[in-house]
């Protein structure tokens, strides 16, 4: 259930077939200018719908988010955020979406940035 910094580093450096999803909530993610290399972004706000009391998004929404991001439900999937909190909710949402092998990188962006590990400029959308 937990991914280590070394496991995420292997993803960032392209040495792992695992996939990494950045799930920080929009309001805090907007304050960053970089991402962990190799991460795919899915907003924690979309995985956990605040309008519905923080519940996991419905199945159709989860399917759309997963498909739009090009994720493989059968691959090892690591979720990250700013400090591990949103990633924990994302873990639950992805399990609901049919992902069997999901882990949380609880060090998340705070540890990654602090340690100066490989990052890339955030995509502009």
mmCIF file of C-alpha atoms in Angstrom:
data_model
loop_
_atom_site.group_PDB
_atom_site.id
_atom_site.type_symbol
_atom_site.label_atom_id
_atom_site.label_comp_id
_atom_site.label_asym_id
_atom_site.label_seq_id
_atom_site.Cartn_x
_atom_site.Cartn_y
_atom_site.Cartn_z
ATOM 1 C CA UNK A 1 0.000 0.000 0.000
ATOM 2 C CA UNK A 2 3.007 2.325 0.363
ATOM 3 C CA UNK A 3 5.512 3.281 -2.317
ATOM 4 C CA UNK A 4 9.016 4.304 -1.338
ATOM 5 C CA UNK A 5 10.960 7.268 -2.641
ATOM 6 C CA UNK A 6 13.238 4.830 -4.488
ATOM 7 C CA UNK A 7 10.267 3.245 -6.259
ATOM 8 C CA UNK A 8 9.050 6.674 -7.400
ATOM 9 C CA UNK A 9 12.584 7.619 -8.453
ATOM 10 C CA UNK A 10 12.667 4.515 -10.686
ATOM 11 C CA UNK A 11 9.428 5.710 -12.337
ATOM 12 C CA UNK A 12 10.776 9.262 -12.757
ATOM 13 C CA UNK A 13 13.966 7.949 -14.350
ATOM 14 C CA UNK A 14 12.099 5.570 -16.675
ATOM 15 C CA UNK A 15 13.478 2.435 -15.005
ATOM 16 C CA UNK A 16 10.059 1.139 -13.950
ATOM 17 C CA UNK A 17 6.925 0.079 -15.791
ATOM 18 C CA UNK A 18 4.792 1.394 -12.925
ATOM 19 C CA UNK A 19 2.666 4.478 -13.455
ATOM 20 C CA UNK A 20 2.644 7.562 -11.240
ATOM 21 C CA UNK A 21 -0.403 9.768 -10.765
ATOM 22 C CA UNK A 22 -0.225 13.274 -9.249
ATOM 23 C CA UNK A 23 -3.486 13.862 -7.331
ATOM 24 C CA UNK A 24 -2.958 17.060 -5.346
ATOM 25 C CA UNK A 25 -6.105 19.180 -4.967
ATOM 26 C CA UNK A 26 -6.421 21.983 -7.549
ATOM 27 C CA UNK A 27 -6.080 24.919 -5.158
ATOM 28 C CA UNK A 28 -2.733 23.754 -3.791
ATOM 29 C CA UNK A 29 -1.467 22.235 -7.041
ATOM 30 C CA UNK A 30 -1.881 25.648 -8.683
ATOM 31 C CA UNK A 31 0.855 26.994 -6.390
ATOM 32 C CA UNK A 32 3.459 24.601 -7.818
ATOM 33 C CA UNK A 33 5.414 25.106 -11.005
ATOM 34 C CA UNK A 34 6.898 21.612 -11.279
ATOM 35 C CA UNK A 35 5.903 17.939 -11.158
ATOM 36 C CA UNK A 36 7.684 14.687 -10.457
ATOM 37 C CA UNK A 37 9.075 13.513 -13.778
ATOM 38 C CA UNK A 38 6.852 10.863 -15.345
ATOM 39 C CA UNK A 39 3.724 11.781 -13.383
ATOM 40 C CA UNK A 40 0.268 11.899 -14.950
ATOM 41 C CA UNK A 41 -2.097 14.465 -13.440
ATOM 42 C CA UNK A 42 -5.599 13.648 -12.217
ATOM 43 C CA UNK A 43 -7.055 16.223 -9.876
ATOM 44 C CA UNK A 44 -7.929 15.018 -6.406
ATOM 45 C CA UNK A 45 -10.924 17.340 -6.682
ATOM 46 C CA UNK A 46 -12.299 15.131 -9.466
ATOM 47 C CA UNK A 47 -11.517 11.776 -7.847
ATOM 48 C CA UNK A 48 -13.202 12.864 -4.631
ATOM 49 C CA UNK A 49 -16.162 15.087 -5.346
ATOM 50 C CA UNK A 50 -16.290 17.892 -2.785
ATOM 51 C CA UNK A 51 -19.804 18.812 -3.898
ATOM 52 C CA UNK A 52 -20.954 15.432 -2.601
ATOM 53 C CA UNK A 53 -19.274 15.559 0.791
ATOM 54 C CA UNK A 54 -15.896 14.231 -0.301
ATOM 55 C CA UNK A 55 -17.251 10.951 -1.650
ATOM 56 C CA UNK A 56 -15.465 8.952 -4.308
ATOM 57 C CA UNK A 57 -16.593 10.037 -7.774
ATOM 58 C CA UNK A 58 -19.177 7.885 -9.516
ATOM 59 C CA UNK A 59 -18.081 4.974 -11.714
ATOM 60 C CA UNK A 60 -18.665 6.831 -15.010
ATOM 61 C CA UNK A 61 -16.523 9.770 -13.879
ATOM 62 C CA UNK A 62 -13.747 7.461 -12.668
ATOM 63 C CA UNK A 63 -13.787 5.594 -15.987
ATOM 64 C CA UNK A 64 -13.554 8.856 -17.924
ATOM 65 C CA UNK A 65 -10.673 10.163 -15.798
ATOM 66 C CA UNK A 66 -8.738 6.900 -16.081
ATOM 67 C CA UNK A 67 -9.309 6.599 -19.828
ATOM 68 C CA UNK A 68 -8.493 10.266 -20.520
ATOM 69 C CA UNK A 69 -5.214 9.865 -18.619
ATOM 70 C CA UNK A 70 -4.336 6.708 -20.572
ATOM 71 C CA UNK A 71 -3.870 4.632 -17.431
ATOM 72 C CA UNK A 72 -3.603 0.851 -17.254
ATOM 73 C CA UNK A 73 -5.727 -0.688 -14.486
ATOM 74 C CA UNK A 74 -3.439 -3.743 -14.492
ATOM 75 C CA UNK A 75 -0.171 -1.852 -13.938
ATOM 76 C CA UNK A 76 1.368 -1.035 -10.570
ATOM 77 C CA UNK A 77 0.064 2.458 -9.838
ATOM 78 C CA UNK A 78 1.588 4.932 -7.409
ATOM 79 C CA UNK A 79 -0.354 7.999 -6.270
ATOM 80 C CA UNK A 80 1.278 11.167 -5.044
ATOM 81 C CA UNK A 81 0.106 14.635 -4.029
ATOM 82 C CA UNK A 82 1.542 17.444 -1.918
ATOM 83 C CA UNK A 83 1.957 15.633 1.378
ATOM 84 C CA UNK A 84 0.197 12.264 1.083
ATOM 85 C CA UNK A 85 -3.319 13.320 2.136
ATOM 86 C CA UNK A 86 -5.038 13.632 -1.268
ATOM 87 C CA UNK A 87 -3.117 10.593 -2.468
ATOM 88 C CA UNK A 88 -4.787 8.514 0.233
ATOM 89 C CA UNK A 89 -8.235 9.473 -1.069
ATOM 90 C CA UNK A 90 -7.041 8.841 -4.621
ATOM 91 C CA UNK A 91 -5.907 5.366 -3.544
ATOM 92 C CA UNK A 92 -9.482 4.582 -2.524
ATOM 93 C CA UNK A 93 -10.939 6.064 -5.733
ATOM 94 C CA UNK A 94 -8.582 4.041 -7.921
ATOM 95 C CA UNK A 95 -9.390 0.850 -6.039
ATOM 96 C CA UNK A 96 -13.069 1.608 -6.706
ATOM 97 C CA UNK A 97 -12.165 2.093 -10.391
ATOM 98 C CA UNK A 98 -10.751 -1.447 -10.599
ATOM 99 C CA UNK A 99 -7.041 -0.898 -9.969
ATOM 100 C CA UNK A 100 -5.674 -3.891 -8.037
ATOM 101 C CA UNK A 101 -2.108 -2.729 -7.310
ATOM 102 C CA UNK A 102 -2.158 0.822 -5.957
ATOM 103 C CA UNK A 103 0.300 2.385 -3.526
ATOM 104 C CA UNK A 104 0.622 5.821 -1.913
ATOM 105 C CA UNK A 105 3.894 7.723 -2.027
ATOM 106 C CA UNK A 106 3.362 9.457 1.291
ATOM 107 C CA UNK A 107 6.477 11.627 1.013
ATOM 108 C CA UNK A 108 4.859 13.128 -2.074
ATOM 109 C CA UNK A 109 5.878 16.514 -3.486
ATOM 110 C CA UNK A 110 7.104 17.894 -0.148
ATOM 111 C CA UNK A 111 9.788 15.212 0.157
ATOM 112 C CA UNK A 112 10.533 15.150 -3.576
ATOM 113 C CA UNK A 113 11.106 18.881 -3.888
ATOM 114 C CA UNK A 114 13.039 19.068 -0.611
ATOM 115 C CA UNK A 115 15.432 16.345 -1.773
ATOM 116 C CA UNK A 116 15.926 17.924 -5.224
ATOM 117 C CA UNK A 117 14.826 14.840 -7.145
ATOM 118 C CA UNK A 118 14.001 14.830 -10.906
ATOM 119 C CA UNK A 119 11.146 17.171 -11.719
ATOM 120 C CA UNK A 120 9.747 18.776 -14.823
ATOM 121 C CA UNK A 121 7.818 21.952 -15.539
ATOM 122 C CA UNK A 122 4.075 21.454 -15.150
ATOM 123 C CA UNK A 123 2.172 21.289 -18.405
ATOM 124 C CA UNK A 124 0.177 24.408 -19.138
ATOM 125 C CA UNK A 125 -3.479 23.820 -19.883
#
